[in-house]
CSV table of C-alpha atoms in Angstrom, one decimal:
chain,number,residue,atom,x,y,z
A,1,UNK,CA,10.4,17.6,15.6
A,2,UNK,CA,8.8,14.5,17.1
A,3,UNK,CA,9.8,11.2,18.5
A,4,UNK,CA,8.7,8.5,16.1
A,5,UNK,CA,8.6,4.8,15.8
A,6,UNK,CA,8.1,3.1,12.4
A,7,UNK,CA,7.1,-0.6,12.2
A,8,UNK,CA,7.7,-2.5,9.0
A,9,UNK,CA,10.5,-1.7,6.6
A,10,UNK,CA,9.6,-3.2,3.2
A,11,UNK,CA,9.8,-1.6,-0.1
A,12,UNK,CA,7.3,1.0,1.1
A,13,UNK,CA,8.1,1.4,4.8
A,14,UNK,CA,11.8,1.6,4.4
A,15,UNK,CA,11.9,4.7,2.2
A,16,UNK,CA,9.0,6.3,4.3
A,17,UNK,CA,10.8,5.9,7.4
A,18,UNK,CA,14.2,7.3,5.9
A,19,UNK,CA,12.3,10.4,4.8
A,20,UNK,CA,11.1,11.0,8.5
A,21,UNK,CA,14.6,10.7,9.7
A,22,UNK,CA,16.1,12.8,7.1
A,23,UNK,CA,13.6,15.5,7.7
A,24,UNK,CA,14.8,15.7,11.4
A,25,UNK,CA,12.5,13.4,13.3
A,26,UNK,CA,13.9,11.0,15.9
A,27,UNK,CA,13.0,7.8,14.3
A,28,UNK,CA,13.3,4.1,15.8
A,29,UNK,CA,12.4,1.3,13.6
A,30,UNK,CA,11.3,-2.2,14.1
A,31,UNK,CA,11.3,-5.1,11.4
A,32,UNK,CA,10.4,-8.7,11.9
A,33,UNK,CA,13.6,-9.5,10.2
A,34,UNK,CA,16.1,-7.8,12.5
A,35,UNK,CA,18.8,-7.6,9.9
A,36,UNK,CA,16.6,-5.3,7.6
A,37,UNK,CA,16.3,-2.8,10.6
A,38,UNK,CA,20.1,-2.9,11.2
A,39,UNK,CA,20.6,-2.1,7.3
A,40,UNK,CA,18.2,0.7,7.6
A,41,UNK,CA,20.0,2.3,10.6
A,42,UNK,CA,23.2,2.0,8.6
A,43,UNK,CA,21.6,3.9,5.7
A,44,UNK,CA,19.7,6.6,7.6
A,45,UNK,CA,20.9,6.8,11.2
A,46,UNK,CA,18.2,6.6,13.9
A,47,UNK,CA,17.8,3.5,15.9
A,48,UNK,CA,16.3,0.1,15.9
A,49,UNK,CA,14.4,-2.1,18.6
A,50,UNK,CA,13.9,-5.7,19.1
A,51,UNK,CA,10.0,-5.4,19.4
A,52,UNK,CA,7.2,-3.2,18.5
A,53,UNK,CA,6.7,-2.3,22.1
A,54,UNK,CA,10.3,-1.3,22.5
A,55,UNK,CA,10.3,0.9,19.4
A,56,UNK,CA,7.0,2.7,20.6
A,57,UNK,CA,8.0,3.6,24.1
A,58,UNK,CA,8.0,7.3,24.6
A,59,UNK,CA,7.1,7.8,20.8
A,60,UNK,CA,4.7,10.6,19.9
A,61,UNK,CA,3.6,8.9,16.6
A,62,UNK,CA,4.0,5.2,15.8
A,63,UNK,CA,3.7,4.6,12.1
A,64,UNK,CA,3.1,1.0,10.6
A,65,UNK,CA,3.4,-0.5,7.1
A,66,UNK,CA,3.0,-4.2,7.5
A,67,UNK,CA,1.6,-7.1,5.4
A,68,UNK,CA,-2.0,-8.0,6.4
A,69,UNK,CA,-4.6,-8.0,9.1
A,70,UNK,CA,-2.9,-10.7,11.2
A,71,UNK,CA,0.6,-8.8,10.8
A,72,UNK,CA,-0.9,-5.7,12.0
A,73,UNK,CA,-2.5,-7.2,15.0
A,74,UNK,CA,0.8,-8.7,15.9
A,75,UNK,CA,2.6,-5.4,16.0
A,76,UNK,CA,-0.2,-3.7,17.7
A,77,UNK,CA,-1.5,-6.1,20.4
A,78,UNK,CA,-0.1,-8.3,23.2
A,79,UNK,CA,2.8,-7.7,25.7
A,80,UNK,CA,5.4,-6.9,23.0
A,81,UNK,CA,2.9,-4.9,20.8
A,82,UNK,CA,3.2,-1.2,20.3
A,83,UNK,CA,0.1,-0.4,22.3
A,84,UNK,CA,1.7,-1.7,25.4
A,85,UNK,CA,4.6,0.8,24.9
A,86,UNK,CA,2.8,3.8,23.8
A,87,UNK,CA,2.0,6.6,26.2
A,88,UNK,CA,-1.3,8.2,26.6
A,89,UNK,CA,-2.1,10.7,24.0
A,90,UNK,CA,0.2,9.1,21.5
A,91,UNK,CA,-0.9,8.4,17.9
A,92,UNK,CA,-0.7,5.2,15.9
A,93,UNK,CA,-0.9,5.7,12.2
A,94,UNK,CA,-1.4,2.6,10.2
A,95,UNK,CA,-0.2,2.6,6.4
A,96,UNK,CA,-1.1,-1.0,5.8
A,97,UNK,CA,-3.9,-2.1,3.5
A,98,UNK,CA,-6.2,-4.2,5.6
A,99,UNK,CA,-9.9,-4.7,6.3
A,100,UNK,CA,-12.0,-2.0,7.7
A,101,UNK,CA,-13.0,-4.6,10.3
A,102,UNK,CA,-9.4,-5.0,11.8
A,103,UNK,CA,-9.1,-1.2,11.6
A,104,UNK,CA,-12.2,-0.5,13.8
A,105,UNK,CA,-11.2,-3.3,16.1
A,106,UNK,CA,-7.7,-1.6,16.8
A,107,UNK,CA,-9.3,1.8,16.9
A,108,UNK,CA,-11.3,0.5,19.8
A,109,UNK,CA,-8.4,-1.2,21.5
A,110,UNK,CA,-6.3,2.0,21.0
A,111,UNK,CA,-9.0,4.1,22.7
A,112,UNK,CA,-9.2,1.8,25.4
A,113,UNK,CA,-5.5,2.3,26.0
A,114,UNK,CA,-5.9,6.2,25.8
A,115,UNK,CA,-4.2,6.4,22.4
A,116,UNK,CA,-5.4,7.4,19.0
A,117,UNK,CA,-5.5,5.3,15.9
A,118,UNK,CA,-5.7,6.6,12.2
A,119,UNK,CA,-6.1,4.4,9.3
A,120,UNK,CA,-3.9,5.8,6.5
A,121,UNK,CA,-3.4,3.4,3.6
A,122,UNK,CA,-1.4,4.5,0.8
A,123,UNK,CA,-1.1,4.5,-3.1
A,124,UNK,CA,1.7,5.3,-5.4
A,125,UNK,CA,3.9,2.2,-5.2
A,126,UNK,CA,7.5,1.9,-4.5
A,127,UNK,CA,8.5,4.9,-6.5
A,128,UNK,CA,5.8,7.2,-4.6
A,129,UNK,CA,7.4,5.9,-1.3
A,130,UNK,CA,11.0,6.5,-2.7
A,131,UNK,CA,10.1,10.2,-4.0
A,132,UNK,CA,7.9,11.1,-1.1
A,133,UNK,CA,4.9,11.2,-3.6
A,134,UNK,CA,2.2,9.0,-1.8
A,135,UNK,CA,-1.4,9.5,-1.8
A,136,UNK,CA,-2.8,8.8,1.6
A,137,UNK,CA,-6.4,8.4,2.4
A,138,UNK,CA,-7.3,8.5,6.0
A,139,UNK,CA,-10.0,7.5,8.6
A,140,UNK,CA,-10.3,8.3,12.3
A,141,UNK,CA,-10.9,11.2,14.6
A,142,UNK,CA,-10.2,14.8,13.2
A,143,UNK,CA,-7.9,15.9,16.2
A,144,UNK,CA,-5.6,12.8,15.8
A,145,UNK,CA,-5.5,13.4,12.0
A,146,UNK,CA,-4.7,16.9,12.4
A,147,UNK,CA,-1.9,16.2,14.6
A,148,UNK,CA,-0.5,13.4,12.4
A,149,UNK,CA,-0.9,15.3,9.1
A,150,UNK,CA,2.5,17.2,9.4
A,151,UNK,CA,4.4,13.9,9.8
A,152,UNK,CA,2.6,12.2,6.9
A,153,UNK,CA,3.1,15.2,4.6
A,154,UNK,CA,6.9,14.3,4.9
A,155,UNK,CA,6.4,11.5,2.5
A,156,UNK,CA,2.9,12.5,0.6
A,157,UNK,CA,1.9,14.5,-2.3
A,158,UNK,CA,-1.9,14.5,-0.9
A,159,UNK,CA,-3.0,13.3,2.6
A,160,UNK,CA,-6.7,13.7,3.2
A,161,UNK,CA,-9.2,12.5,6.1
A,162,UNK,CA,-12.1,10.9,4.4
A,163,UNK,CA,-14.2,10.1,7.5
A,164,UNK,CA,-14.3,8.1,10.7
A,165,UNK,CA,-12.5,5.0,11.6
A,166,UNK,CA,-12.2,2.6,8.6
A,167,UNK,CA,-13.0,5.3,5.8
A,168,UNK,CA,-9.4,5.3,4.8
A,169,UNK,CA,-9.5,1.7,4.1
A,170,UNK,CA,-12.6,1.9,2.5
A,171,UNK,CA,-11.3,4.5,0.1
A,172,UNK,CA,-8.2,2.3,-0.6
A,173,UNK,CA,-10.6,-0.4,-1.6
A,174,UNK,CA,-12.0,2.1,-4.1
A,175,UNK,CA,-8.5,2.8,-5.3
A,176,UNK,CA,-7.8,-1.1,-5.9
A,177,UNK,CA,-11.2,-1.6,-7.6
A,178,UNK,CA,-10.4,1.2,-10.0
A,179,UNK,CA,-6.8,0.1,-10.7
A,180,UNK,CA,-8.0,-3.6,-11.3
A,181,UNK,CA,-10.3,-2.5,-14.2
A,182,UNK,CA,-7.9,-0.2,-15.7
A,183,UNK,CA,-4.9,-2.5,-15.9
A,184,UNK,CA,-7.3,-5.3,-17.5
A,185,UNK,CA,-8.3,-2.6,-20.1
A,186,UNK,CA,-4.8,-1.6,-20.9
A,187,UNK,CA,-3.6,-5.2,-21.1
A,188,UNK,CA,-6.3,-6.1,-23.5
A,189,UNK,CA,-5.7,-2.9,-25.6
A,190,UNK,CA,-2.0,-3.7,-26.0
A,191,UNK,CA,-2.7,-7.3,-26.7
A,192,UNK,CA,-5.1,-6.3,-29.3
A,193,UNK,CA,-2.4,-3.9,-30.8
A,194,UNK,CA,0.1,-6.8,-30.9
A,195,UNK,CA,-2.3,-9.3,-32.5
A,196,UNK,CA,-3.1,-6.5,-35.1
A,197,UNK,CA,0.4,-6.0,-35.9
A,198,UNK,CA,0.6,-2.5,-34.7
A,199,UNK,CA,3.5,-0.6,-33.0
A,200,UNK,CA,2.2,-0.5,-29.4
A,201,UNK,CA,4.3,2.3,-28.6
A,202,UNK,CA,3.0,4.4,-31.5
A,203,UNK,CA,-0.6,3.3,-30.4
A,204,UNK,CA,-0.1,4.5,-26.8
A,205,UNK,CA,1.5,7.7,-27.9
A,206,UNK,CA,-1.7,8.7,-29.6
A,207,UNK,CA,-4.4,7.3,-27.4
A,208,UNK,CA,-2.7,8.4,-24.1
A,209,UNK,CA,-3.4,12.1,-25.0
A,210,UNK,CA,-7.1,11.5,-25.2
A,211,UNK,CA,-9.8,9.9,-22.9
A,212,UNK,CA,-7.8,6.6,-22.6
A,213,UNK,CA,-5.0,8.1,-20.9
A,214,UNK,CA,-4.1,7.1,-17.3
A,215,UNK,CA,-1.4,6.7,-14.8
A,216,UNK,CA,-1.2,2.9,-15.6
A,217,UNK,CA,-0.8,3.7,-19.3
A,218,UNK,CA,2.0,6.2,-18.8
A,219,UNK,CA,4.0,4.4,-16.2
A,220,UNK,CA,3.4,0.7,-17.3
A,221,UNK,CA,2.9,0.3,-21.0
A,222,UNK,CA,6.5,0.3,-22.0
A,223,UNK,CA,7.5,-2.5,-19.4
A,224,UNK,CA,4.2,-4.4,-20.5
A,225,UNK,CA,5.3,-4.3,-24.2
A,226,UNK,CA,8.8,-5.4,-23.1
A,227,UNK,CA,7.5,-8.3,-21.1
A,228,UNK,CA,9.1,-7.1,-17.9
A,229,UNK,CA,7.0,-7.3,-14.6
A,230,UNK,CA,9.2,-6.4,-11.8
A,231,UNK,CA,8.4,-2.7,-11.4
A,232,UNK,CA,5.6,-2.4,-8.9
A,233,UNK,CA,3.0,-3.8,-6.6
A,234,UNK,CA,3.0,-7.6,-6.7
A,235,UNK,CA,0.0,-9.9,-8.0
A,236,UNK,CA,0.0,-11.6,-4.5
A,237,UNK,CA,-0.6,-8.6,-2.7
A,238,UNK,CA,-3.2,-7.4,-5.2
A,239,UNK,CA,-5.1,-10.5,-4.7
A,240,UNK,CA,-5.0,-9.9,-1.0
A,241,UNK,CA,-6.5,-6.5,-1.4
A,242,UNK,CA,-9.1,-7.4,-4.0
A,243,UNK,CA,-10.2,-10.3,-1.6
A,244,UNK,CA,-10.9,-7.6,1.0
A,245,UNK,CA,-12.8,-5.5,-1.6
A,246,UNK,CA,-14.8,-8.4,-2.5
A,247,UNK,CA,-15.6,-9.5,1.0
A,248,UNK,CA,-16.5,-6.1,2.0
A,249,UNK,CA,-18.7,-5.6,-1.0
A,250,UNK,CA,-20.8,-8.6,0.1
A,251,UNK,CA,-21.1,-6.8,3.6
A,252,UNK,CA,-22.3,-3.6,2.2
A,253,UNK,CA,-24.2,-4.8,-0.7
A,254,UNK,CA,-22.2,-3.4,-3.5
A,255,UNK,CA,-21.8,-5.1,-6.9
A,256,UNK,CA,-18.3,-5.7,-8.3
A,257,UNK,CA,-18.7,-7.9,-11.2
A,258,UNK,CA,-15.5,-6.6,-13.1
A,259,UNK,CA,-13.4,-6.7,-9.9
A,260,UNK,CA,-14.4,-10.3,-9.2
A,261,UNK,CA,-13.6,-11.2,-12.8
A,262,UNK,CA,-10.0,-9.5,-12.7
A,263,UNK,CA,-9.4,-11.2,-9.5
A,264,UNK,CA,-9.8,-14.4,-11.1
A,265,UNK,CA,-7.6,-13.3,-13.9
A,266,UNK,CA,-4.9,-12.5,-11.4
A,267,UNK,CA,-5.4,-16.1,-10.0
A,268,UNK,CA,-4.5,-17.4,-13.4
A,269,UNK,CA,-1.3,-15.2,-13.3
A,270,UNK,CA,-0.5,-16.7,-10.1
A,271,UNK,CA,-0.9,-20.2,-11.9
A,272,UNK,CA,1.8,-19.2,-14.4
A,273,UNK,CA,4.2,-18.5,-11.6
A,274,UNK,CA,3.6,-14.8,-11.4
A,275,UNK,CA,2.6,-14.2,-7.8
A,276,UNK,CA,5.6,-11.7,-7.5
A,277,UNK,CA,5.1,-10.1,-10.8
A,278,UNK,CA,3.8,-6.6,-10.8
A,279,UNK,CA,0.2,-6.1,-11.5
A,280,UNK,CA,0.5,-5.1,-15.0
A,281,UNK,CA,1.3,-8.8,-15.8
A,282,UNK,CA,-2.3,-9.5,-16.6
A,283,UNK,CA,-1.2,-9.1,-20.2
A,284,UNK,CA,1.1,-12.3,-19.6
A,285,UNK,CA,-2.3,-14.2,-19.1
A,286,UNK,CA,-3.7,-12.9,-22.4
A,287,UNK,CA,-0.3,-13.7,-24.4
A,288,UNK,CA,-0.5,-17.3,-22.7
A,289,UNK,CA,-3.8,-17.8,-24.1
A,290,UNK,CA,-2.5,-17.2,-27.7
């Protein structure tokens, strides 16, 4: 078993760190809100630290799951950052969804400090984190990935290296691009069924068994029909991710017309007060339009 640090104990990071502790690893956690770290220790054992550096000292692996590019830089760099406390040969695994640019920046900084950096964004939502069923897409050196894989397998159902540094984040962008179109399509189908006077549940029972079936349909249609939107990834975070996708598409010359349109639809949901609703709340926009 390894000595680990886990930085960031949100709805994803908290359960992931818990799985590591329960599997026998020695885990020290850090969270910007110290009370959350204290509550985690009460629930799982392990230890907490007051800074990323203190949490990372002596760790074989440091895992992070924070908010955005700036949050990630803040836990990695500076006198109190994780890199300052990590020993040569240790591995930093980033589960945050951030830009490929900051990933490559931190990969270079880690290399300068004689440590490894693996970008490993996750998909599967809060339920995936709680049930150890996450999909993890990774970028970085093959050797570092191979060493980190047994740790990540504790909370994943699939974990794959896609390529060099940044490839994991680029793959996560593909994931978010695909989800955006799927949720909009599902929202329109359910809205159409409502307007046509059809039983939405009966409709989904049939069409889900054909080519229209998807994870989004299987896991979100009932709460969408019931007008409940507190079951997953928030609109505010989705807009952050889609912003990364659209910015990167400009850099690489990709065309994302549907993604750009759905991003604006999510902006409309935010205007309805739905920034913290889950991403299936796109149907609320359609209902609001009449």
